[in-house]
Amino acid sequence: MSDTGASTALSSPVFQHFLVACSVAVIIAPFSYYMGIGARMLKLPQITGYLVSGIVCGPYLLGILSTESVVDLNIIEGACLSIIGLAAGAELHLSELSRSKKQVLGITFGISAVTWLFCYGALDYTSGLLPKLGELDAPHVVAVASLGATLMMARSPASAIAVLKEMDGKGPFSSLVMAVVVVKDVVVIIAYALNMEFIRVSILPSATGSPHLLGMVLPLMSVMLSITVGLCGGLLLSMMLRPHSLLGAILPSMAPAATFKVKQLVILLVSTLIFNMAHYFDAEPLLACVTMGLFMVNRRHERADKEKEELHMMVSQIMSLTNVAFFGLAGASLKVVAMKDMFGAALLVFVVRLAAIFIGSWLGCYSTSTSAEYRRLFWMSMITQAGVAMGLARLTGTRFPDWGPHFQTYMMAVIMLNLMVGPPLFRQALVRVGEAKALLLPIKGSGVVAAQQLQLGSIIIKENGAGVSSSEGGLVHQHGNGLGGEDSSSKSDRDLDQ
């Protein structure tokens, strides 16, 4: 009976579709990888190459990946999103953030609030002019505008780190930027979770069947459930990686490189499990994974610093692989013809977002008594979007099959514009504040003033014989000689330009 059941499962159409989709994905993965390298040679983020490879191989151009194949590979997409969420949470070091808490929170609030308000108005106006989205009723248009405005608040931490490494950016401006970037992305994911729950209880009341009062509480309950699932995942992962666990008892008999790879596999499997558990319980999977990452890097114990360092290196290397798959699939799922029709509207939202970030940055810096120079230049560091924004757009595309794919394509068009314009502006800001050390420009200020600025920005720079330990925005990363058989510093430098 068991053999018969197994053969039936293996011959089922669903399994056959998945097997074919995986085979095709394995074949085109090298193409996506080298497209990413090509994009980097052109001074573009690697994910641009991954997206282009997905578009070329997708159902709307060459057709190597069919529409069915893209849908069948959602399980791989879930694993990729879980790592994106874990990496975002692992960037937020609460102990370091507390040093400049008022300044970081004030600027974050200013940028987020103004960006949401401006972009909501722009998206509400432009949605009615677009195919499919223009056919939606008023509640759905509100949902589209609110979700889109939330995504427009996001800013890519990985891209910011990549520019800082390229320019050797160190100083109070650089660390303040990184602190705001990381906090803002966590805020975006929580706001996205609330948006999704409000849509569920207000636009889809038949799916919940809940009284109005309970319906208003459900969004908060879902967020709390997501956080709880994430904390459980963080506890499980920390127990599996600690030296005295069952896994820890097996690893000493293995070579260092093999040990590193096993730990990476454990991280990938646990984060994917937590992502799917949150989805099963109707919670927000990405928020659960962010919580798991936040828990992992903020636990206090004697091996905390070493575990943080290892976690950052392992997640960085995992992302170098999962980003190829995720952004390739995201490109394959884009409706190319619709994107062409949406370009004018996307350009309008892009311009409105630029204006909103400028105003929000100025207000945030002014309200926290930040220097006049930062008020003029800080907006230039907040433009770039990538992983988190694209991940949330893709998640929306799969959750709402009627209008979600068109929403995803619309958001991707705006995000791509931000991705192209943002890095050059950030580089220019670093040059103008004098923190582009790669160009041999000194940090502005000297003596006591410079020391006070460094303390305000919460930057920690240590040099020792084992390597360089640096903090971007109070977020400490140490790059020494690597685990897993190669120099981890050079590996991280290659992987961060995502």
Short mmCIF file of C-alpha atoms in Angstrom, two decimals:
data_model
loop_
_atom_site.label_atom_id
_atom_site.label_comp_id
_atom_site.label_asym_id
_atom_site.label_seq_id
_atom_site.Cartn_x
_atom_site.Cartn_y
_atom_site.Cartn_z
CA MET A 1 0.00 0.00 0.00
CA SER A 2 2.79 2.41 0.87
CA ASP A 3 4.58 1.76 -2.43
CA THR A 4 1.34 2.36 -4.32
CA GLY A 5 0.73 5.62 -2.46
CA ALA A 6 4.28 6.81 -3.10
CA SER A 7 4.06 6.05 -6.83
CA THR A 8 0.71 7.83 -7.04
CA ALA A 9 2.18 10.92 -5.37
CA LEU A 10 5.19 10.90 -7.66
CA SER A 11 2.99 10.63 -10.75
CA SER A 12 0.60 13.40 -9.67
CA PRO A 13 0.39 16.47 -11.95
CA VAL A 14 1.36 18.79 -9.08
CA PHE A 15 4.59 16.90 -8.38
CA GLN A 16 5.41 16.66 -12.09
CA HIS A 17 4.89 20.41 -12.52
CA PHE A 18 7.13 21.11 -9.52
CA LEU A 19 9.83 18.74 -10.75
CA VAL A 20 9.86 20.36 -14.21
CA ALA A 21 9.89 23.85 -12.68
CA CYS A 22 12.84 22.97 -10.42
CA SER A 23 14.74 21.46 -13.36
CA VAL A 24 14.24 24.61 -15.43
CA ALA A 25 15.19 26.82 -12.49
CA VAL A 26 18.45 24.90 -11.99
CA ILE A 27 19.25 25.32 -15.68
CA ILE A 28 18.65 29.10 -15.77
CA ALA A 29 20.24 29.82 -12.36
CA PRO A 30 23.78 30.16 -13.83
CA PHE A 31 22.41 32.59 -16.42
CA SER A 32 20.88 34.72 -13.66
CA TYR A 33 24.09 34.59 -11.65
CA TYR A 34 26.25 35.83 -14.52
CA MET A 35 23.68 38.47 -15.40
CA GLY A 36 24.12 39.73 -11.85
CA ILE A 37 27.89 39.86 -12.31
CA GLY A 38 27.39 41.76 -15.56
CA ALA A 39 25.15 44.28 -13.82
CA ARG A 40 27.80 44.83 -11.17
CA MET A 41 30.43 45.45 -13.84
CA LEU A 42 28.13 48.20 -15.13
CA LYS A 43 28.05 49.72 -11.61
CA LEU A 44 24.46 48.55 -11.09
CA PRO A 45 23.16 46.46 -8.16
CA GLN A 46 23.36 42.73 -8.81
CA ILE A 47 19.64 42.25 -8.32
CA THR A 48 19.11 44.31 -11.48
CA GLY A 49 20.82 41.54 -13.43
CA TYR A 50 18.77 38.88 -11.66
CA LEU A 51 15.53 40.69 -12.49
CA VAL A 52 16.49 41.13 -16.14
CA SER A 53 17.38 37.44 -16.43
CA GLY A 54 13.98 36.52 -15.02
CA ILE A 55 12.20 38.83 -17.44
CA VAL A 56 14.14 37.39 -20.40
CA CYS A 57 13.52 33.75 -19.40
CA GLY A 58 9.95 34.37 -18.22
CA PRO A 59 6.65 33.61 -19.92
CA TYR A 60 6.37 37.03 -21.57
CA LEU A 61 9.64 36.89 -23.58
CA LEU A 62 11.52 33.61 -24.24
CA GLY A 63 9.01 31.47 -22.34
CA ILE A 64 11.64 29.16 -20.78
CA LEU A 65 9.78 29.56 -17.48
CA SER A 66 6.03 29.21 -18.03
CA THR A 67 3.39 30.89 -15.88
CA GLU A 68 2.66 27.51 -14.26
CA SER A 69 6.35 27.00 -13.47
CA VAL A 70 6.57 30.37 -11.73
CA VAL A 71 3.55 29.47 -9.57
CA ASP A 72 4.93 25.98 -8.81
CA LEU A 73 8.16 27.51 -7.52
CA ASN A 74 6.39 29.51 -4.78
CA ILE A 75 7.86 27.16 -2.16
CA ILE A 76 11.37 28.27 -3.20
CA GLU A 77 10.20 31.88 -3.11
CA GLY A 78 9.01 31.39 0.47
CA ALA A 79 12.46 30.17 1.51
CA CYS A 80 14.06 33.22 -0.14
CA LEU A 81 11.66 35.62 1.57
CA SER A 82 12.33 34.00 4.93
CA ILE A 83 16.05 34.76 4.57
CA ILE A 84 15.31 38.36 3.48
CA GLY A 85 13.23 38.82 6.64
CA LEU A 86 15.80 37.14 8.87
CA ALA A 87 18.58 39.34 7.46
CA ALA A 88 16.52 42.52 8.01
CA GLY A 89 15.85 41.64 11.64
CA ALA A 90 19.48 40.65 12.25
CA GLU A 91 20.60 44.19 11.33
CA LEU A 92 18.77 45.80 14.27
CA HIS A 93 21.02 45.90 17.36
CA LEU A 94 18.92 47.44 20.12
CA SER A 95 21.82 48.13 22.50
CA GLU A 96 23.66 50.21 19.88
CA LEU A 97 20.49 51.93 18.69
CA SER A 98 19.81 53.31 22.18
CA ARG A 99 22.85 55.63 21.93
CA SER A 100 21.16 57.90 19.38
CA LYS A 101 17.58 56.81 19.91
CA LYS A 102 15.89 60.23 19.81
CA GLN A 103 17.63 61.29 16.60
CA VAL A 104 17.07 57.99 14.77
CA LEU A 105 13.41 57.67 15.74
CA GLY A 106 12.67 61.33 14.95
CA ILE A 107 14.16 61.14 11.46
CA THR A 108 12.56 57.74 10.82
CA PHE A 109 9.14 59.07 11.78
CA GLY A 110 9.51 62.20 9.67
CA ILE A 111 10.51 60.33 6.52
CA SER A 112 7.99 57.50 6.99
CA ALA A 113 4.99 59.72 7.75
CA VAL A 114 5.54 62.23 4.95
CA THR A 115 6.42 59.52 2.42
CA TRP A 116 3.28 57.55 3.26
CA LEU A 117 1.00 60.58 2.97
CA PHE A 118 2.45 61.89 -0.30
CA CYS A 119 2.69 58.48 -1.97
CA TYR A 120 -0.81 57.51 -0.84
CA GLY A 121 -2.18 60.53 -2.68
CA ALA A 122 -0.10 59.81 -5.79
CA LEU A 123 -1.07 56.13 -5.87
CA ASP A 124 -4.73 56.88 -5.24
CA TYR A 125 -4.68 59.24 -8.23
CA THR A 126 -2.67 57.05 -10.62
CA SER A 127 -4.36 53.72 -9.81
CA GLY A 128 -7.52 54.82 -11.60
CA LEU A 129 -5.53 55.44 -14.79
CA LEU A 130 -3.97 51.97 -15.01
CA PRO A 131 -5.22 48.73 -16.57
CA LYS A 132 -6.92 46.34 -14.11
CA LEU A 133 -6.24 48.60 -11.13
CA GLY A 134 -8.54 51.22 -12.67
CA GLU A 135 -11.39 48.69 -12.61
CA LEU A 136 -11.29 48.24 -8.83
CA ASP A 137 -13.98 49.62 -6.53
CA ALA A 138 -13.24 52.34 -3.97
CA PRO A 139 -12.27 50.06 -1.02
CA HIS A 140 -9.82 48.15 -3.22
CA VAL A 141 -8.28 51.39 -4.50
CA VAL A 142 -7.76 52.47 -0.87
CA ALA A 143 -6.08 49.11 -0.19
CA VAL A 144 -3.80 49.47 -3.23
CA ALA A 145 -2.85 53.04 -2.31
CA SER A 146 -2.21 52.17 1.34
CA LEU A 147 -0.11 49.09 0.55
CA GLY A 148 1.83 50.94 -2.13
CA ALA A 149 2.51 53.91 0.16
CA THR A 150 3.78 51.51 2.81
CA LEU A 151 6.18 49.91 0.32
CA MET A 152 7.41 53.36 -0.72
CA MET A 153 8.61 53.93 2.87
CA ALA A 154 11.17 51.11 2.55
CA ARG A 155 14.89 51.64 1.96
CA SER A 156 17.37 48.86 1.18
CA PRO A 157 19.94 48.17 3.98
CA ALA A 158 22.05 45.89 1.75
CA SER A 159 22.37 48.55 -0.92
CA ALA A 160 23.34 51.16 1.68
CA ILE A 161 26.04 48.88 3.09
CA ALA A 162 27.32 48.18 -0.44
CA VAL A 163 27.74 51.91 -1.17
CA LEU A 164 29.43 52.49 2.20
CA LYS A 165 31.90 49.69 1.48
CA GLU A 166 32.56 50.98 -2.03
CA MET A 167 33.23 54.52 -0.80
CA ASP A 168 34.77 53.38 2.52
CA GLY A 169 32.19 55.59 4.18
CA LYS A 170 32.82 55.99 7.91
CA GLY A 171 31.62 58.79 10.14
CA PRO A 172 28.58 60.20 11.95
CA PHE A 173 26.56 60.70 8.75
CA SER A 174 27.17 57.13 7.56
CA SER A 175 26.23 55.56 10.87
CA LEU A 176 23.14 57.72 11.28
CA VAL A 177 22.00 56.69 7.79
CA MET A 178 22.41 52.98 8.58
CA ALA A 179 20.53 53.26 11.87
CA VAL A 180 17.57 55.00 10.20
CA VAL A 181 17.59 52.55 7.27
CA VAL A 182 17.38 49.47 9.48
CA VAL A 183 14.72 50.87 11.84
CA LYS A 184 12.65 52.09 8.90
CA ASP A 185 12.61 48.67 7.24
CA VAL A 186 11.33 47.05 10.45
CA VAL A 187 8.64 49.74 10.65
CA VAL A 188 7.68 49.03 7.03
CA ILE A 189 7.25 45.30 7.65
CA ILE A 190 5.07 45.90 10.72
CA ALA A 191 3.00 48.49 8.81
CA TYR A 192 2.62 46.03 5.92
CA ALA A 193 1.35 43.36 8.31
CA LEU A 194 -1.25 45.77 9.72
CA ASN A 195 -2.28 46.79 6.20
CA MET A 196 -2.84 43.18 5.17
CA GLU A 197 -4.98 42.48 8.21
CA PHE A 198 -7.10 45.61 7.75
CA ILE A 199 -7.67 44.56 4.13
CA ARG A 200 -8.73 41.13 5.32
CA VAL A 201 -11.30 42.45 7.80
CA SER A 202 -12.59 45.44 5.82
CA ILE A 203 -12.49 44.45 2.14
CA LEU A 204 -12.95 40.71 2.61
CA PRO A 205 -15.46 40.55 5.51
CA SER A 206 -16.99 37.32 4.24
CA ALA A 207 -13.70 35.53 4.74
CA THR A 208 -13.61 36.36 8.44
CA GLY A 209 -17.29 36.53 9.38
CA SER A 210 -16.26 38.47 12.48
CA PRO A 211 -18.18 41.16 14.35
CA HIS A 212 -16.99 44.68 13.68
CA LEU A 213 -15.34 45.14 17.08
CA LEU A 214 -13.46 41.87 16.86
CA GLY A 215 -12.53 42.73 13.28
CA MET A 216 -10.76 45.86 14.50
CA VAL A 217 -8.74 43.80 17.02
CA LEU A 218 -7.74 41.07 14.55
CA PRO A 219 -4.91 43.06 12.91
CA LEU A 220 -3.17 43.56 16.25
CA MET A 221 -3.74 39.92 17.17
CA SER A 222 -2.17 38.84 13.87
CA VAL A 223 0.89 41.02 14.48
CA MET A 224 1.27 39.63 18.00
CA LEU A 225 0.92 36.08 16.66
CA SER A 226 3.59 36.81 14.03
CA ILE A 227 5.96 38.10 16.71
CA THR A 228 5.26 35.06 18.90
CA VAL A 229 5.98 32.64 16.05
CA GLY A 230 9.19 34.55 15.28
CA LEU A 231 10.33 34.41 18.92
CA CYS A 232 9.71 30.66 18.96
CA GLY A 233 11.75 30.36 15.75
CA GLY A 234 14.59 32.40 17.23
CA LEU A 235 14.59 30.25 20.36
CA LEU A 236 14.61 27.05 18.26
CA LEU A 237 17.43 28.28 16.04
CA SER A 238 19.57 29.43 18.98
CA MET A 239 19.08 26.07 20.69
CA MET A 240 20.13 24.20 17.55
CA LEU A 241 23.24 26.31 16.97
CA ARG A 242 24.57 26.42 20.54
CA PRO A 243 27.62 24.24 21.28
CA HIS A 244 25.86 21.88 23.73
CA SER A 245 22.95 20.98 21.43
CA LEU A 246 22.63 17.68 19.58
CA LEU A 247 23.84 19.43 16.44
CA GLY A 248 26.76 20.90 18.39
CA ALA A 249 27.77 17.41 19.50
CA ILE A 250 27.95 16.22 15.88
CA LEU A 251 29.72 19.23 14.36
CA PRO A 252 33.13 18.94 16.12
CA SER A 253 33.83 15.74 14.18
CA MET A 254 33.39 17.60 10.89
CA ALA A 255 35.78 19.85 8.97
CA PRO A 256 35.36 23.62 9.60
CA ALA A 257 34.07 24.24 6.07
CA ALA A 258 31.50 21.43 6.38
CA THR A 259 30.44 22.70 9.81
CA PHE A 260 29.82 26.15 8.36
CA LYS A 261 27.69 24.74 5.53
CA VAL A 262 25.64 22.58 7.92
CA LYS A 263 24.88 25.61 10.07
CA GLN A 264 23.81 27.55 6.98
CA LEU A 265 21.47 24.70 6.01
CA VAL A 266 19.98 24.70 9.51
CA ILE A 267 19.36 28.47 9.31
CA LEU A 268 17.70 28.11 5.90
CA LEU A 269 15.48 25.21 7.02
CA VAL A 270 14.40 26.81 10.30
CA SER A 271 13.65 30.19 8.71
CA THR A 272 11.64 28.48 5.96
CA LEU A 273 9.76 26.45 8.59
CA ILE A 274 8.88 29.59 10.55
CA PHE A 275 7.80 31.38 7.36
CA ASN A 276 5.41 28.55 6.46
CA MET A 277 4.15 28.17 10.04
CA ALA A 278 3.24 31.85 10.16
CA HIS A 279 1.47 31.49 6.81
CA TYR A 280 -0.41 28.42 8.10
CA PHE A 281 -1.66 30.33 11.16
CA ASP A 282 -2.73 33.32 8.99
CA ALA A 283 0.00 35.48 10.54
CA GLU A 284 2.53 37.61 8.66
CA PRO A 285 5.45 35.36 7.61
CA LEU A 286 7.94 38.13 6.87
CA LEU A 287 7.32 39.81 10.23
CA ALA A 288 7.85 36.47 11.98
CA CYS A 289 11.22 36.05 10.25
CA VAL A 290 12.24 39.64 11.10
CA THR A 291 11.40 38.93 14.75
CA MET A 292 13.49 35.76 14.63
CA GLY A 293 16.51 37.66 13.33
CA LEU A 294 16.04 40.44 15.88
CA PHE A 295 15.88 37.85 18.69
CA MET A 296 19.03 36.10 17.50
CA VAL A 297 21.27 39.20 17.52
CA ASN A 298 19.92 40.80 20.71
CA ARG A 299 20.19 37.85 23.11
CA ARG A 300 22.61 38.49 25.98
CA HIS A 301 24.96 35.66 26.85
CA GLU A 302 28.69 35.01 26.97
CA ARG A 303 28.99 33.95 23.29
CA ALA A 304 26.71 36.72 21.98
CA ASP A 305 29.32 38.67 19.99
CA LYS A 306 30.76 35.58 18.33
CA GLU A 307 27.29 34.28 17.43
CA LYS A 308 26.32 37.63 15.91
CA GLU A 309 29.44 37.62 13.77
CA GLU A 310 28.84 34.05 12.58
CA LEU A 311 25.16 34.71 11.90
CA HIS A 312 25.91 37.77 9.75
CA MET A 313 28.48 35.88 7.71
CA MET A 314 26.25 32.84 7.22
CA VAL A 315 23.16 34.84 6.28
CA SER A 316 25.20 37.00 3.89
CA GLN A 317 26.40 33.93 2.02
CA ILE A 318 22.93 32.34 1.98
CA MET A 319 21.48 35.53 0.51
CA SER A 320 24.00 35.46 -2.32
CA LEU A 321 22.22 32.27 -3.47
CA THR A 322 18.61 32.97 -2.50
CA ASN A 323 18.70 36.41 -4.14
CA VAL A 324 19.45 34.77 -7.50
CA ALA A 325 16.35 32.59 -7.15
CA PHE A 326 14.01 35.18 -5.64
CA PHE A 327 14.72 38.11 -7.92
CA GLY A 328 14.90 35.85 -10.96
CA LEU A 329 11.40 34.55 -10.16
CA ALA A 330 10.23 38.10 -9.42
CA GLY A 331 11.42 39.17 -12.88
CA ALA A 332 9.75 36.16 -14.51
CA SER A 333 6.43 37.03 -12.86
CA LEU A 334 6.41 40.64 -14.10
CA LYS A 335 3.86 41.53 -16.75
CA VAL A 336 6.20 43.19 -19.23
CA VAL A 337 3.51 44.72 -21.46
CA ALA A 338 1.67 46.13 -18.45
CA MET A 339 4.91 47.59 -17.07
CA LYS A 340 5.38 49.55 -20.29
CA ASP A 341 1.87 50.98 -19.92
CA MET A 342 2.54 51.84 -16.28
CA PHE A 343 5.81 53.68 -16.78
CA GLY A 344 4.29 57.19 -16.85
CA ALA A 345 2.37 56.61 -13.62
CA ALA A 346 5.44 55.01 -12.02
CA LEU A 347 7.54 58.04 -12.94
CA LEU A 348 5.01 60.34 -11.26
CA VAL A 349 5.06 58.27 -8.05
CA PHE A 350 8.86 58.24 -8.19
CA VAL A 351 9.04 62.04 -8.35
CA VAL A 352 6.46 62.44 -5.57
CA ARG A 353 8.45 60.03 -3.40
CA LEU A 354 11.64 62.04 -3.96
CA ALA A 355 9.87 65.21 -2.84
CA ALA A 356 8.35 63.45 0.17
CA ILE A 357 11.70 62.04 1.31
CA PHE A 358 13.32 65.47 0.99
CA ILE A 359 10.60 67.12 3.10
CA GLY A 360 10.42 64.26 5.63
CA SER A 361 14.20 64.16 6.05
CA TRP A 362 14.38 67.90 6.58
CA LEU A 363 11.55 67.86 9.13
CA GLY A 364 13.02 64.87 10.96
CA CYS A 365 16.49 66.40 11.12
CA TYR A 366 15.10 69.80 12.17
CA SER A 367 12.94 68.33 14.95
CA THR A 368 15.94 66.46 16.42
CA SER A 369 18.33 69.45 16.16
CA THR A 370 20.49 67.70 13.57
CA SER A 371 23.01 69.92 11.77
CA ALA A 372 21.93 72.10 8.84
CA GLU A 373 24.23 70.22 6.46
CA TYR A 374 22.51 66.91 7.30
CA ARG A 375 19.11 68.54 6.75
CA ARG A 376 20.13 69.40 3.19
CA LEU A 377 21.77 66.07 2.33
CA PHE A 378 20.10 63.31 4.33
CA TRP A 379 17.34 62.73 1.77
CA MET A 380 19.94 61.66 -0.79
CA SER A 381 20.74 58.58 1.33
CA MET A 382 17.13 57.37 1.59
CA ILE A 383 16.16 56.74 -2.05
CA THR A 384 17.33 53.21 -2.94
CA GLN A 385 14.90 50.31 -2.68
CA ALA A 386 15.55 46.60 -3.25
CA GLY A 387 15.00 43.37 -1.32
CA VAL A 388 12.37 44.17 1.32
CA ALA A 389 10.24 46.38 -0.95
CA MET A 390 10.38 43.85 -3.80
CA GLY A 391 9.68 41.00 -1.41
CA LEU A 392 6.55 42.70 -0.06
CA ALA A 393 5.39 43.56 -3.57
CA ARG A 394 5.85 39.95 -4.64
CA LEU A 395 4.01 38.73 -1.53
CA THR A 396 1.07 40.96 -2.39
CA GLY A 397 1.09 39.66 -5.96
CA THR A 398 0.65 36.08 -4.78
CA ARG A 399 -1.92 36.84 -2.06
CA PHE A 400 -4.39 38.70 -4.28
CA PRO A 401 -4.58 36.84 -7.60
CA ASP A 402 -7.13 39.27 -9.11
CA TRP A 403 -5.24 42.56 -8.83
CA GLY A 404 -2.05 41.53 -7.00
CA PRO A 405 0.10 40.77 -10.11
CA HIS A 406 -0.71 44.18 -11.63
CA PHE A 407 0.05 45.85 -8.28
CA GLN A 408 3.36 43.97 -8.12
CA THR A 409 4.32 45.09 -11.62
CA TYR A 410 3.41 48.69 -10.81
CA MET A 411 5.48 48.68 -7.62
CA MET A 412 8.40 46.99 -9.37
CA ALA A 413 8.47 49.77 -11.95
CA VAL A 414 8.75 52.41 -9.21
CA ILE A 415 11.28 50.35 -7.23
CA MET A 416 13.49 49.92 -10.29
CA LEU A 417 13.59 53.70 -10.77
CA ASN A 418 14.59 54.14 -7.12
CA LEU A 419 17.19 51.39 -7.50
CA MET A 420 18.82 53.17 -10.45
CA VAL A 421 18.82 56.70 -9.02
CA GLY A 422 19.47 56.02 -5.33
CA PRO A 423 23.09 54.75 -5.18
CA PRO A 424 24.62 57.66 -7.17
CA LEU A 425 22.81 60.15 -4.92
CA PHE A 426 24.05 58.40 -1.78
CA ARG A 427 27.61 58.43 -3.12
CA GLN A 428 27.31 62.16 -3.79
CA ALA A 429 26.02 62.78 -0.25
CA LEU A 430 29.01 60.92 1.23
CA VAL A 431 31.38 63.04 -0.85
CA ARG A 432 29.72 66.28 0.20
CA VAL A 433 29.84 65.48 3.93
CA GLY A 434 33.48 64.37 3.60
CA GLU A 435 32.99 60.72 4.56
CA ALA A 436 34.03 59.11 1.25
CA LYS A 437 37.39 57.81 2.51
CA ALA A 438 37.93 55.85 -0.68
CA LEU A 439 38.38 59.26 -2.32
CA LEU A 440 40.76 60.35 0.49
CA LEU A 441 38.28 62.89 1.83
CA PRO A 442 38.52 63.50 5.60
CA ILE A 443 35.59 63.43 8.01
CA LYS A 444 34.46 66.98 8.58
CA GLY A 445 35.21 68.38 12.02
CA SER A 446 38.12 67.83 14.32
CA GLY A 447 38.92 67.42 17.97
CA VAL A 448 36.03 67.53 20.45
CA VAL A 449 33.43 68.37 17.82
CA ALA A 450 34.32 65.36 15.71
CA ALA A 451 34.32 63.13 18.79
CA GLN A 452 30.85 64.36 19.73
CA GLN A 453 29.60 63.72 16.19
CA LEU A 454 31.00 60.21 16.25
CA GLN A 455 29.30 59.50 19.56
CA LEU A 456 26.00 60.89 18.25
CA GLY A 457 26.22 58.66 15.19
CA SER A 458 27.06 55.64 17.38
CA ILE A 459 29.92 54.53 15.19
CA ILE A 460 32.45 52.09 16.58
CA ILE A 461 35.62 51.39 14.66
CA LYS A 462 38.16 48.92 15.97
CA GLU A 463 41.25 47.61 14.31
CA ASN A 464 43.21 44.65 15.53
CA GLY A 465 45.33 41.83 14.27
CA ALA A 466 42.36 39.50 13.65
CA GLY A 467 40.66 41.80 11.19
CA VAL A 468 38.47 44.91 11.12
CA SER A 469 35.34 45.33 13.20
CA SER A 470 33.16 48.16 12.05
CA SER A 471 29.74 49.49 12.88
CA GLU A 472 27.38 51.02 10.38
CA GLY A 473 24.72 52.96 12.26
CA GLY A 474 25.59 51.27 15.50
CA LEU A 475 25.17 47.86 13.88
CA VAL A 476 28.36 45.97 14.57
CA HIS A 477 29.78 43.63 11.96
CA GLN A 478 33.14 41.96 12.27
CA HIS A 479 35.02 40.72 9.28
CA GLY A 480 37.96 38.51 10.08
CA ASN A 481 39.46 35.48 8.43
CA GLY A 482 36.55 33.40 7.33
CA LEU A 483 34.67 30.35 8.20
CA GLY A 484 33.84 27.99 5.43
CA GLY A 485 37.16 28.02 3.67
CA GLU A 486 37.56 31.58 2.36
CA ASP A 487 38.14 35.08 3.56
CA SER A 488 34.77 36.22 4.85
CA SER A 489 35.51 39.91 4.36
CA SER A 490 35.95 39.59 0.61
CA LYS A 491 32.96 37.26 0.45
CA SER A 492 30.73 39.74 2.27
CA ASP A 493 31.89 42.59 0.06
CA ARG A 494 30.78 40.64 -3.00
CA ASP A 495 27.46 39.59 -1.50
CA LEU A 496 26.30 42.90 -0.06
CA ASP A 497 25.83 44.61 -3.41
CA GLN A 498 22.35 43.17 -3.70
#
